[in-house]
mmCIF file of N, CA and C in Angstrom:
data_model
loop_
_atom_site.group_PDB
_atom_site.id
_atom_site.type_symbol
_atom_site.label_atom_id
_atom_site.label_comp_id
_atom_site.label_asym_id
_atom_site.label_seq_id
_atom_site.Cartn_x
_atom_site.Cartn_y
_atom_site.Cartn_z
ATOM 1 N N UNK A 78 10.000 -38.638 15.732
ATOM 2 C CA UNK A 78 10.089 -37.114 15.866
ATOM 3 C C UNK A 78 10.738 -36.624 14.660
ATOM 4 N N UNK A 79 10.444 -35.580 14.003
ATOM 5 C CA UNK A 79 10.852 -35.215 12.614
ATOM 6 C C UNK A 79 12.376 -34.398 13.622
ATOM 7 N N UNK A 80 13.493 -34.916 12.393
ATOM 8 C CA UNK A 80 14.809 -33.982 12.486
ATOM 9 C C UNK A 80 14.504 -32.741 11.989
ATOM 10 N N UNK A 81 15.294 -31.583 12.553
ATOM 11 C CA UNK A 81 15.217 -30.638 12.078
ATOM 12 C C UNK A 81 16.383 -30.254 11.735
ATOM 13 N N UNK A 82 16.442 -29.736 10.314
ATOM 14 C CA UNK A 82 17.680 -29.222 9.725
ATOM 15 C C UNK A 82 17.396 -27.784 9.506
ATOM 16 N N UNK A 83 18.617 -27.397 8.533
ATOM 17 C CA UNK A 83 18.889 -25.829 8.216
ATOM 18 C C UNK A 83 17.691 -25.240 7.508
ATOM 19 N N UNK A 84 17.177 -26.383 6.863
ATOM 20 C CA UNK A 84 16.066 -26.012 5.767
ATOM 21 C C UNK A 84 14.530 -25.776 6.392
ATOM 22 N N UNK A 85 14.480 -26.707 7.453
ATOM 23 C CA UNK A 85 13.301 -26.849 8.437
ATOM 24 C C UNK A 85 13.453 -25.533 9.161
ATOM 25 N N UNK A 86 14.671 -24.937 9.712
ATOM 26 C CA UNK A 86 14.685 -24.050 10.484
ATOM 27 C C UNK A 86 14.444 -22.471 9.613
ATOM 28 N N UNK A 87 14.684 -22.479 8.359
ATOM 29 C CA UNK A 87 14.353 -21.677 7.257
ATOM 30 C C UNK A 87 12.704 -21.242 6.914
ATOM 31 N N UNK A 88 12.210 -22.682 6.837
ATOM 32 C CA UNK A 88 10.709 -22.918 6.327
ATOM 33 C C UNK A 88 10.403 -22.340 7.652
ATOM 34 N N UNK A 89 10.430 -22.925 8.828
ATOM 35 C CA UNK A 89 9.522 -22.066 9.841
ATOM 36 C C UNK A 89 10.056 -20.605 10.251
ATOM 37 N N UNK A 90 11.005 -19.944 9.864
ATOM 38 C CA UNK A 90 10.730 -18.815 9.790
ATOM 39 C C UNK A 90 10.101 -18.109 8.740
ATOM 40 N N UNK A 91 10.179 -18.473 7.837
ATOM 41 C CA UNK A 91 9.393 -18.236 6.519
ATOM 42 C C UNK A 91 7.996 -17.868 6.986
ATOM 43 N N UNK A 92 7.339 -19.108 7.314
ATOM 44 C CA UNK A 92 5.903 -19.187 7.802
ATOM 45 C C UNK A 92 5.784 -18.176 8.823
ATOM 46 N N UNK A 93 6.681 -17.975 9.994
ATOM 47 C CA UNK A 93 6.092 -16.947 10.823
ATOM 48 C C UNK A 93 5.988 -15.762 10.021
ATOM 49 N N UNK A 94 7.114 -15.407 9.039
ATOM 50 C CA UNK A 94 7.028 -14.072 8.502
ATOM 51 C C UNK A 94 5.699 -13.649 8.010
ATOM 52 N N UNK A 95 5.466 -15.038 7.500
ATOM 53 C CA UNK A 95 4.098 -14.984 6.483
ATOM 54 C C UNK A 95 2.798 -14.701 7.507
ATOM 55 N N UNK A 96 2.625 -15.357 8.314
ATOM 56 C CA UNK A 96 1.804 -15.066 9.384
ATOM 57 C C UNK A 96 1.712 -13.689 10.221
ATOM 58 N N UNK A 97 2.788 -13.294 10.410
ATOM 59 C CA UNK A 97 2.935 -11.942 10.861
ATOM 60 C C UNK A 97 1.972 -11.010 9.901
ATOM 61 N N UNK A 98 2.530 -11.152 8.787
ATOM 62 C CA UNK A 98 2.056 -10.196 7.793
ATOM 63 C C UNK A 98 0.332 -10.559 7.431
ATOM 64 N N UNK A 99 -0.013 -11.760 7.565
ATOM 65 C CA UNK A 99 -1.493 -12.024 7.251
ATOM 66 C C UNK A 99 -2.127 -11.465 8.407
ATOM 67 N N UNK A 100 -1.578 -11.252 9.518
ATOM 68 C CA UNK A 100 -2.497 -10.795 11.157
ATOM 69 C C UNK A 100 -2.463 -9.409 10.655
ATOM 70 N N UNK A 101 -0.990 -8.768 10.535
ATOM 71 C CA UNK A 101 -0.917 -7.566 10.051
ATOM 72 C C UNK A 101 -2.104 -6.637 9.304
ATOM 73 N N UNK A 102 -2.192 -7.673 8.034
ATOM 74 C CA UNK A 102 -2.708 -7.119 6.718
ATOM 75 C C UNK A 102 -4.392 -6.930 7.178
ATOM 76 N N UNK A 103 -4.705 -8.278 7.809
ATOM 77 C CA UNK A 103 -6.262 -8.781 8.517
ATOM 78 C C UNK A 103 -6.390 -7.454 9.230
ATOM 79 N N UNK A 104 -5.628 -6.929 10.047
ATOM 80 C CA UNK A 104 -5.645 -6.109 11.054
ATOM 81 C C UNK A 104 -6.239 -4.359 10.730
ATOM 82 N N UNK A 105 -5.267 -4.489 9.673
ATOM 83 C CA UNK A 105 -5.114 -2.964 8.932
ATOM 84 C C UNK A 105 -6.727 -2.737 8.088
ATOM 85 N N UNK A 106 -6.898 -4.033 7.379
ATOM 86 C CA UNK A 106 -8.234 -4.052 6.633
ATOM 87 C C UNK A 106 -9.317 -3.294 7.372
ATOM 88 N N UNK A 107 -9.280 -3.980 8.471
ATOM 89 C CA UNK A 107 -10.233 -4.482 9.749
ATOM 90 C C UNK A 107 -10.771 -2.947 10.231
ATOM 91 N N UNK A 108 -9.505 -2.370 10.557
ATOM 92 C CA UNK A 108 -9.794 -0.773 11.034
ATOM 93 C C UNK A 108 -9.578 0.247 10.224
ATOM 94 N N UNK A 109 -9.447 0.016 8.675
ATOM 95 C CA UNK A 109 -9.791 0.968 7.619
ATOM 96 C C UNK A 109 -10.736 0.541 6.837
ATOM 97 N N UNK A 110 -11.560 -0.469 6.970
ATOM 98 C CA UNK A 110 -12.814 -0.800 6.316
ATOM 99 C C UNK A 110 -14.280 0.236 6.758
ATOM 100 N N UNK A 111 -14.041 0.799 8.100
ATOM 101 C CA UNK A 111 -14.961 1.782 8.148
ATOM 102 C C UNK A 111 -14.959 3.044 7.464
ATOM 103 N N UNK A 112 -13.326 3.752 6.813
ATOM 104 C CA UNK A 112 -13.249 4.757 6.171
ATOM 105 C C UNK A 112 -13.076 3.994 4.661
ATOM 106 N N UNK A 113 -13.732 2.916 3.866
ATOM 107 C CA UNK A 113 -13.732 2.788 2.620
ATOM 108 C C UNK A 113 -12.476 2.271 2.103
ATOM 109 N N UNK A 114 -11.555 1.896 2.926
ATOM 110 C CA UNK A 114 -10.154 1.321 2.481
ATOM 111 C C UNK A 114 -9.686 0.177 2.820
ATOM 112 N N UNK A 115 -9.127 -0.187 2.089
ATOM 113 C CA UNK A 115 -8.267 -1.760 2.546
ATOM 114 C C UNK A 115 -6.338 -1.171 2.627
ATOM 115 N N UNK A 116 -6.197 -2.652 2.858
ATOM 116 C CA UNK A 116 -4.736 -2.230 3.438
ATOM 117 C C UNK A 116 -3.557 -1.835 2.270
ATOM 118 N N UNK A 117 -4.233 -2.193 1.011
ATOM 119 C CA UNK A 117 -3.588 -1.928 -0.120
ATOM 120 C C UNK A 117 -3.673 -0.476 -0.749
ATOM 121 N N UNK A 118 -4.830 -0.084 -0.447
ATOM 122 C CA UNK A 118 -5.494 1.102 -0.862
ATOM 123 C C UNK A 118 -4.678 2.238 0.164
ATOM 124 N N UNK A 119 -4.796 1.717 1.302
ATOM 125 C CA UNK A 119 -3.832 2.947 2.275
ATOM 126 C C UNK A 119 -2.074 2.934 1.853
ATOM 127 N N UNK A 120 -1.639 1.651 1.385
ATOM 128 C CA UNK A 120 -0.205 1.577 1.277
ATOM 129 C C UNK A 120 -0.115 2.432 -0.177
ATOM 130 N N UNK A 121 -0.881 2.696 -1.061
ATOM 131 C CA UNK A 121 -0.676 3.490 -1.907
ATOM 132 C C UNK A 121 -0.936 4.792 -1.922
ATOM 133 N N UNK A 122 -2.049 5.353 -0.782
ATOM 134 C CA UNK A 122 -1.984 6.847 -0.385
ATOM 135 C C UNK A 122 -0.863 7.058 0.474
ATOM 136 N N UNK A 123 -0.356 6.185 1.193
ATOM 137 C CA UNK A 123 0.590 6.669 2.402
ATOM 138 C C UNK A 123 2.154 6.478 1.646
ATOM 139 N N UNK A 124 2.158 5.838 0.311
ATOM 140 C CA UNK A 124 3.443 5.992 -0.720
ATOM 141 C C UNK A 124 3.429 7.501 -1.172
ATOM 142 N N UNK A 125 2.258 7.572 -1.664
ATOM 143 C CA UNK A 125 2.005 9.122 -2.337
ATOM 144 C C UNK A 125 2.290 10.371 -1.432
ATOM 145 N N UNK A 126 1.660 10.098 -0.645
ATOM 146 C CA UNK A 126 1.432 11.222 0.586
ATOM 147 C C UNK A 126 3.018 11.383 1.062
ATOM 148 N N UNK A 127 3.726 10.191 1.445
ATOM 149 C CA UNK A 127 5.307 10.629 1.417
ATOM 150 C C UNK A 127 5.953 10.986 0.595
ATOM 151 N N UNK A 128 5.955 10.795 -0.815
ATOM 152 C CA UNK A 128 6.777 10.820 -1.807
ATOM 153 C C UNK A 128 6.598 12.127 -2.689
ATOM 154 N N UNK A 129 5.281 12.629 -2.275
ATOM 155 C CA UNK A 129 4.544 13.683 -3.071
ATOM 156 C C UNK A 129 3.852 14.721 -1.588
ATOM 157 N N UNK A 130 5.063 15.289 -1.272
ATOM 158 C CA UNK A 130 4.730 15.924 0.128
ATOM 159 C C UNK A 130 3.807 17.210 -0.323
ATOM 160 N N UNK A 131 3.756 18.028 -1.507
ATOM 161 C CA UNK A 131 2.683 19.012 -1.603
ATOM 162 C C UNK A 131 1.955 18.651 -2.898
ATOM 163 N N UNK A 132 1.007 19.461 -2.576
ATOM 164 C CA UNK A 132 -0.295 19.296 -3.565
ATOM 165 C C UNK A 132 -0.041 19.318 -4.496
ATOM 166 N N UNK A 133 -0.417 18.518 -5.655
ATOM 167 C CA UNK A 133 -0.415 18.706 -6.927
ATOM 168 C C UNK A 133 0.702 18.127 -7.845
ATOM 169 N N UNK A 134 1.540 17.734 -6.948
ATOM 170 C CA UNK A 134 2.597 17.003 -7.289
ATOM 171 C C UNK A 134 2.149 15.199 -7.996
ATOM 172 N N UNK A 135 2.949 15.243 -8.550
ATOM 173 C CA UNK A 135 2.483 13.571 -9.185
ATOM 174 C C UNK A 135 3.885 12.361 -9.248
ATOM 175 N N UNK A 136 3.578 11.302 -9.406
ATOM 176 C CA UNK A 136 4.341 10.425 -9.293
ATOM 177 C C UNK A 136 4.009 9.314 -10.650
ATOM 178 N N UNK A 137 5.015 8.847 -11.290
ATOM 179 C CA UNK A 137 4.477 7.854 -12.280
ATOM 180 C C UNK A 137 4.362 6.691 -11.762
ATOM 181 N N UNK A 138 3.004 5.860 -12.195
ATOM 182 C CA UNK A 138 2.597 4.716 -11.572
ATOM 183 C C UNK A 138 3.729 3.654 -11.704
ATOM 184 N N UNK A 139 4.251 3.680 -12.856
ATOM 185 C CA UNK A 139 5.359 2.711 -12.888
ATOM 186 C C UNK A 139 6.466 2.820 -11.537
ATOM 187 N N UNK A 140 6.832 3.807 -11.012
ATOM 188 C CA UNK A 140 7.479 3.838 -10.192
ATOM 189 C C UNK A 140 7.046 3.405 -8.732
ATOM 190 N N UNK A 141 5.391 3.253 -8.578
ATOM 191 C CA UNK A 141 4.913 2.830 -7.262
ATOM 192 C C UNK A 141 5.067 1.060 -7.733
ATOM 193 N N UNK A 142 5.067 0.740 -8.577
ATOM 194 C CA UNK A 142 5.068 -1.095 -8.920
ATOM 195 C C UNK A 142 6.286 -1.810 -8.063
ATOM 196 N N UNK A 143 7.396 -1.294 -7.639
ATOM 197 C CA UNK A 143 8.326 -1.761 -6.929
ATOM 198 C C UNK A 143 7.973 -1.635 -5.158
ATOM 199 N N UNK A 144 7.089 -0.377 -5.240
ATOM 200 C CA UNK A 144 7.034 -0.139 -3.609
ATOM 201 C C UNK A 144 5.824 -0.994 -3.337
ATOM 202 N N UNK A 145 4.763 -1.052 -4.035
ATOM 203 C CA UNK A 145 3.557 -1.944 -3.586
ATOM 204 C C UNK A 145 3.684 -3.428 -3.881
ATOM 205 N N UNK A 146 3.179 -3.824 -2.910
ATOM 206 C CA UNK A 146 3.348 -5.696 -3.492
ATOM 207 C C UNK A 146 2.272 -6.127 -4.089
ATOM 208 N N UNK A 147 2.129 -5.560 -5.238
ATOM 209 C CA UNK A 147 0.687 -5.643 -6.419
ATOM 210 C C UNK A 147 1.182 -5.744 -7.743
ATOM 211 N N UNK A 148 0.683 -6.734 -8.664
ATOM 212 C CA UNK A 148 1.459 -7.089 -10.443
ATOM 213 C C UNK A 148 0.864 -5.208 -10.481
ATOM 214 N N UNK A 149 1.432 -4.836 -11.684
ATOM 215 C CA UNK A 149 0.987 -3.809 -12.653
ATOM 216 C C UNK A 149 -0.176 -3.605 -12.936
ATOM 217 N N UNK A 150 -1.467 -5.040 -13.101
ATOM 218 C CA UNK A 150 -2.368 -4.921 -13.516
ATOM 219 C C UNK A 150 -3.290 -4.391 -12.533
ATOM 220 N N UNK A 151 -2.885 -4.879 -10.987
ATOM 221 C CA UNK A 151 -3.848 -5.075 -10.085
ATOM 222 C C UNK A 151 -3.395 -3.620 -9.260
ATOM 223 N N UNK A 152 -2.491 -3.040 -9.304
ATOM 224 C CA UNK A 152 -2.080 -1.602 -8.902
ATOM 225 C C UNK A 152 -2.929 -0.854 -9.864
ATOM 226 N N UNK A 153 -2.982 -0.918 -11.311
ATOM 227 C CA UNK A 153 -3.572 -0.470 -12.096
ATOM 228 C C UNK A 153 -5.339 -0.176 -11.643
ATOM 229 N N UNK A 154 -5.357 -1.371 -11.328
ATOM 230 C CA UNK A 154 -7.144 -1.519 -10.832
ATOM 231 C C UNK A 154 -7.537 -0.546 -9.633
ATOM 232 N N UNK A 155 -6.441 -0.985 -8.553
ATOM 233 C CA UNK A 155 -6.445 -0.219 -7.277
ATOM 234 C C UNK A 155 -6.770 1.560 -7.335
ATOM 235 N N UNK A 156 -5.582 1.721 -8.449
ATOM 236 C CA UNK A 156 -5.420 3.360 -8.508
ATOM 237 C C UNK A 156 -7.146 3.891 -8.889
ATOM 238 N N UNK A 157 -7.335 2.770 -9.881
ATOM 239 C CA UNK A 157 -8.637 3.146 -10.871
ATOM 240 C C UNK A 157 -9.809 3.667 -9.693
ATOM 241 N N UNK A 158 -9.767 2.114 -9.015
ATOM 242 C CA UNK A 158 -11.155 2.424 -7.565
ATOM 243 C C UNK A 158 -10.749 3.815 -6.913
ATOM 244 N N UNK A 159 -9.742 4.152 -6.610
ATOM 245 C CA UNK A 159 -9.168 5.143 -5.669
ATOM 246 C C UNK A 159 -9.439 6.440 -6.497
ATOM 247 N N UNK A 160 -9.201 6.686 -7.609
ATOM 248 C CA UNK A 160 -9.704 7.567 -8.538
ATOM 249 C C UNK A 160 -11.251 7.704 -8.642
ATOM 250 N N UNK A 161 -11.993 6.743 -9.055
ATOM 251 C CA UNK A 161 -13.396 6.510 -9.032
ATOM 252 C C UNK A 161 -13.742 7.420 -7.354
ATOM 253 N N UNK A 162 -13.078 7.182 -6.485
ATOM 254 C CA UNK A 162 -13.612 7.627 -4.949
ATOM 255 C C UNK A 162 -13.150 9.044 -4.668
ATOM 256 N N UNK A 163 -12.469 9.506 -5.942
ATOM 257 C CA UNK A 163 -11.945 11.205 -5.806
ATOM 258 C C UNK A 163 -10.828 11.319 -4.918
ATOM 259 N N UNK A 164 -9.835 10.089 -4.677
ATOM 260 C CA UNK A 164 -8.727 10.252 -3.520
ATOM 261 C C UNK A 164 -7.308 10.448 -4.466
ATOM 262 N N UNK A 165 -7.296 10.073 -5.798
ATOM 263 C CA UNK A 165 -5.908 10.366 -6.731
ATOM 264 C C UNK A 165 -6.805 10.781 -7.836
ATOM 265 N N UNK A 166 -5.933 11.393 -8.875
ATOM 266 C CA UNK A 166 -6.177 11.928 -9.904
ATOM 267 C C UNK A 166 -4.920 11.347 -10.841
ATOM 268 N N UNK A 167 -5.367 10.543 -12.216
ATOM 269 C CA UNK A 167 -4.200 10.251 -12.936
ATOM 270 C C UNK A 167 -4.113 11.114 -14.400
ATOM 271 N N UNK A 168 -3.032 10.966 -14.784
ATOM 272 C CA UNK A 168 -2.857 12.084 -15.990
ATOM 273 C C UNK A 168 -1.981 11.076 -16.812
ATOM 274 N N UNK A 169 -2.023 11.410 -18.307
ATOM 275 C CA UNK A 169 -0.766 10.696 -19.016
ATOM 276 C C UNK A 169 0.015 11.646 -19.179
ATOM 277 N N UNK A 170 1.381 11.090 -19.081
ATOM 278 C CA UNK A 170 2.736 11.616 -19.621
ATOM 279 C C UNK A 170 2.367 12.223 -20.810
ATOM 280 N N UNK A 171 2.953 13.281 -21.312
ATOM 281 C CA UNK A 171 2.731 14.497 -22.293
ATOM 282 C C UNK A 171 4.405 14.234 -23.065
ATOM 283 N N UNK A 172 5.409 13.680 -22.214
ATOM 284 C CA UNK A 172 6.502 13.373 -23.182
ATOM 285 C C UNK A 172 6.286 11.714 -23.936
ATOM 286 N N UNK A 173 5.731 10.728 -23.094
ATOM 287 C CA UNK A 173 5.791 9.656 -23.247
ATOM 288 C C UNK A 173 4.779 9.091 -22.975
ATOM 289 N N UNK A 174 3.680 9.232 -24.178
ATOM 290 C CA UNK A 174 2.018 8.554 -24.071
ATOM 291 C C UNK A 174 1.750 7.364 -23.224
ATOM 292 N N UNK A 175 2.702 6.715 -22.864
ATOM 293 C CA UNK A 175 2.466 5.247 -22.179
ATOM 294 C C UNK A 175 2.515 5.568 -20.806
ATOM 295 N N UNK A 176 3.155 6.333 -20.087
ATOM 296 C CA UNK A 176 3.479 6.586 -19.142
ATOM 297 C C UNK A 176 2.097 7.275 -18.312
ATOM 298 N N UNK A 177 1.736 7.242 -17.251
ATOM 299 C CA UNK A 177 0.432 7.519 -16.174
ATOM 300 C C UNK A 177 1.161 7.851 -14.943
ATOM 301 N N UNK A 178 0.456 9.148 -14.849
ATOM 302 C CA UNK A 178 0.793 9.680 -13.668
ATOM 303 C C UNK A 178 -0.054 9.566 -12.714
ATOM 304 N N UNK A 179 0.313 9.673 -11.058
ATOM 305 C CA UNK A 179 -0.822 9.678 -10.282
ATOM 306 C C UNK A 179 -0.727 10.690 -9.087
ATOM 307 N N UNK A 180 -1.580 11.443 -8.297
ATOM 308 C CA UNK A 180 -1.581 12.719 -7.797
ATOM 309 C C UNK A 180 -2.623 12.506 -6.744
ATOM 310 N N UNK A 181 -1.850 12.485 -5.351
ATOM 311 C CA UNK A 181 -3.364 12.535 -4.502
ATOM 312 C C UNK A 181 -4.156 13.927 -4.619
ATOM 313 N N UNK A 182 -5.515 13.710 -4.489
ATOM 314 C CA UNK A 182 -6.523 14.619 -4.345
ATOM 315 C C UNK A 182 -6.625 15.400 -2.752
ATOM 316 N N UNK A 183 -6.808 16.655 -2.619
ATOM 317 C CA UNK A 183 -7.309 17.100 -1.514
ATOM 318 C C UNK A 183 -8.068 16.145 -0.555
ATOM 319 N N UNK A 184 -8.883 15.556 -1.185
ATOM 320 C CA UNK A 184 -9.748 14.397 -0.398
ATOM 321 C C UNK A 184 -8.810 13.433 0.105
ATOM 322 N N UNK A 185 -8.131 12.630 -1.003
ATOM 323 C CA UNK A 185 -7.240 11.853 -0.826
ATOM 324 C C UNK A 185 -6.137 12.349 0.453
ATOM 325 N N UNK A 186 -5.584 13.411 0.490
ATOM 326 C CA UNK A 186 -4.969 13.804 1.777
ATOM 327 C C UNK A 186 -5.341 14.031 2.881
ATOM 328 N N UNK A 187 -6.556 14.343 2.981
ATOM 329 C CA UNK A 187 -7.409 14.114 4.295
ATOM 330 C C UNK A 187 -7.876 13.231 4.726
ATOM 331 N N UNK A 188 -8.202 11.899 3.844
ATOM 332 C CA UNK A 188 -8.646 10.834 4.369
ATOM 333 C C UNK A 188 -7.101 9.997 4.681
ATOM 334 N N UNK A 189 -6.069 10.168 4.110
ATOM 335 C CA UNK A 189 -4.669 9.421 4.245
ATOM 336 C C UNK A 189 -4.124 9.934 6.080
ATOM 337 N N UNK A 190 -4.620 11.187 6.358
ATOM 338 C CA UNK A 190 -3.918 11.897 6.960
ATOM 339 C C UNK A 190 -4.816 11.386 8.445
ATOM 340 N N UNK A 191 -6.286 11.264 7.952
ATOM 341 C CA UNK A 191 -7.396 10.731 8.963
ATOM 342 C C UNK A 191 -6.968 9.232 9.612
ATOM 343 N N UNK A 192 -6.642 8.313 8.871
ATOM 344 C CA UNK A 192 -6.576 7.201 8.767
ATOM 345 C C UNK A 192 -4.920 6.535 9.102
ATOM 346 N N UNK A 193 -4.094 7.357 8.973
ATOM 347 C CA UNK A 193 -2.716 7.170 9.420
ATOM 348 C C UNK A 193 -2.199 6.288 10.802
ATOM 349 N N UNK A 194 -3.247 7.232 11.340
ATOM 350 C CA UNK A 194 -2.587 7.194 12.951
ATOM 351 C C UNK A 194 -3.322 5.714 13.369
ATOM 352 N N UNK A 195 -4.623 5.226 12.686
ATOM 353 C CA UNK A 195 -5.095 3.923 12.850
ATOM 354 C C UNK A 195 -3.875 2.888 12.371
ATOM 355 N N UNK A 196 -3.441 3.220 11.058
ATOM 356 C CA UNK A 196 -2.661 2.244 10.704
ATOM 357 C C UNK A 196 -1.160 1.590 11.296
ATOM 358 N N UNK A 197 -0.887 3.010 11.652
ATOM 359 C CA UNK A 197 0.514 2.980 12.313
ATOM 360 C C UNK A 197 0.570 2.489 13.930
ATOM 361 N N UNK A 198 -0.943 2.565 14.433
ATOM 362 C CA UNK A 198 -1.227 1.727 15.919
ATOM 363 C C UNK A 198 -1.387 0.213 15.983
ATOM 364 N N UNK A 199 -1.801 0.128 14.503
ATOM 365 C CA UNK A 199 -1.678 -1.534 14.269
ATOM 366 C C UNK A 199 -0.441 -2.147 13.985
ATOM 367 N N UNK A 200 0.102 -1.322 13.310
ATOM 368 C CA UNK A 200 1.570 -1.699 13.004
ATOM 369 C C UNK A 200 2.334 -1.617 14.316
ATOM 370 N N UNK A 201 2.306 -0.790 15.074
ATOM 371 C CA UNK A 201 2.891 -0.514 16.636
ATOM 372 C C UNK A 201 2.519 -2.238 17.626
ATOM 373 N N UNK A 202 1.241 -2.249 17.290
ATOM 374 C CA UNK A 202 0.589 -3.656 18.033
ATOM 375 C C UNK A 202 1.721 -4.876 17.534
ATOM 376 N N UNK A 203 1.290 -4.652 16.355
ATOM 377 C CA UNK A 203 1.771 -6.321 15.847
ATOM 378 C C UNK A 203 3.041 -6.349 15.290
ATOM 379 N N UNK A 204 3.656 -5.412 15.274
ATOM 380 C CA UNK A 204 5.213 -5.597 14.905
ATOM 381 C C UNK A 204 5.948 -4.650 15.876
ATOM 382 N N UNK A 205 5.606 -4.081 17.236
ATOM 383 C CA UNK A 205 6.446 -3.514 18.229
ATOM 384 C C UNK A 205 7.027 -4.661 19.093
ATOM 385 N N UNK A 206 7.883 -3.902 19.767
ATOM 386 C CA UNK A 206 8.330 -4.816 21.006
ATOM 387 C C UNK A 206 7.597 -5.149 21.826
#
């Protein structure tokens, strides 16, 4: 029989966290798939909707990097897909040509509002008491 150490306990807790995360992400992907979204797509729309409550407001893509669990290049590709679907618009920062802004479109806001209850229901089922 293996001896439980403090490290073993930490490893077990870490694996439990990863398992809950994986189950939750898979379930979010499953319920959002019929709407053409994945969990990461929704996360970007959700952050933009909460950070930019008024239509036309913009957010620097760089500010999303720390809030979304994707690399900057993966986030850029995701935003490109969302833009292609008409859910967000990108623009270049006039003061700093390297900076890129992103904003939700009306279509993006509508889709976010429609699927947010589905995502929140998954969170309630998988993370609730």
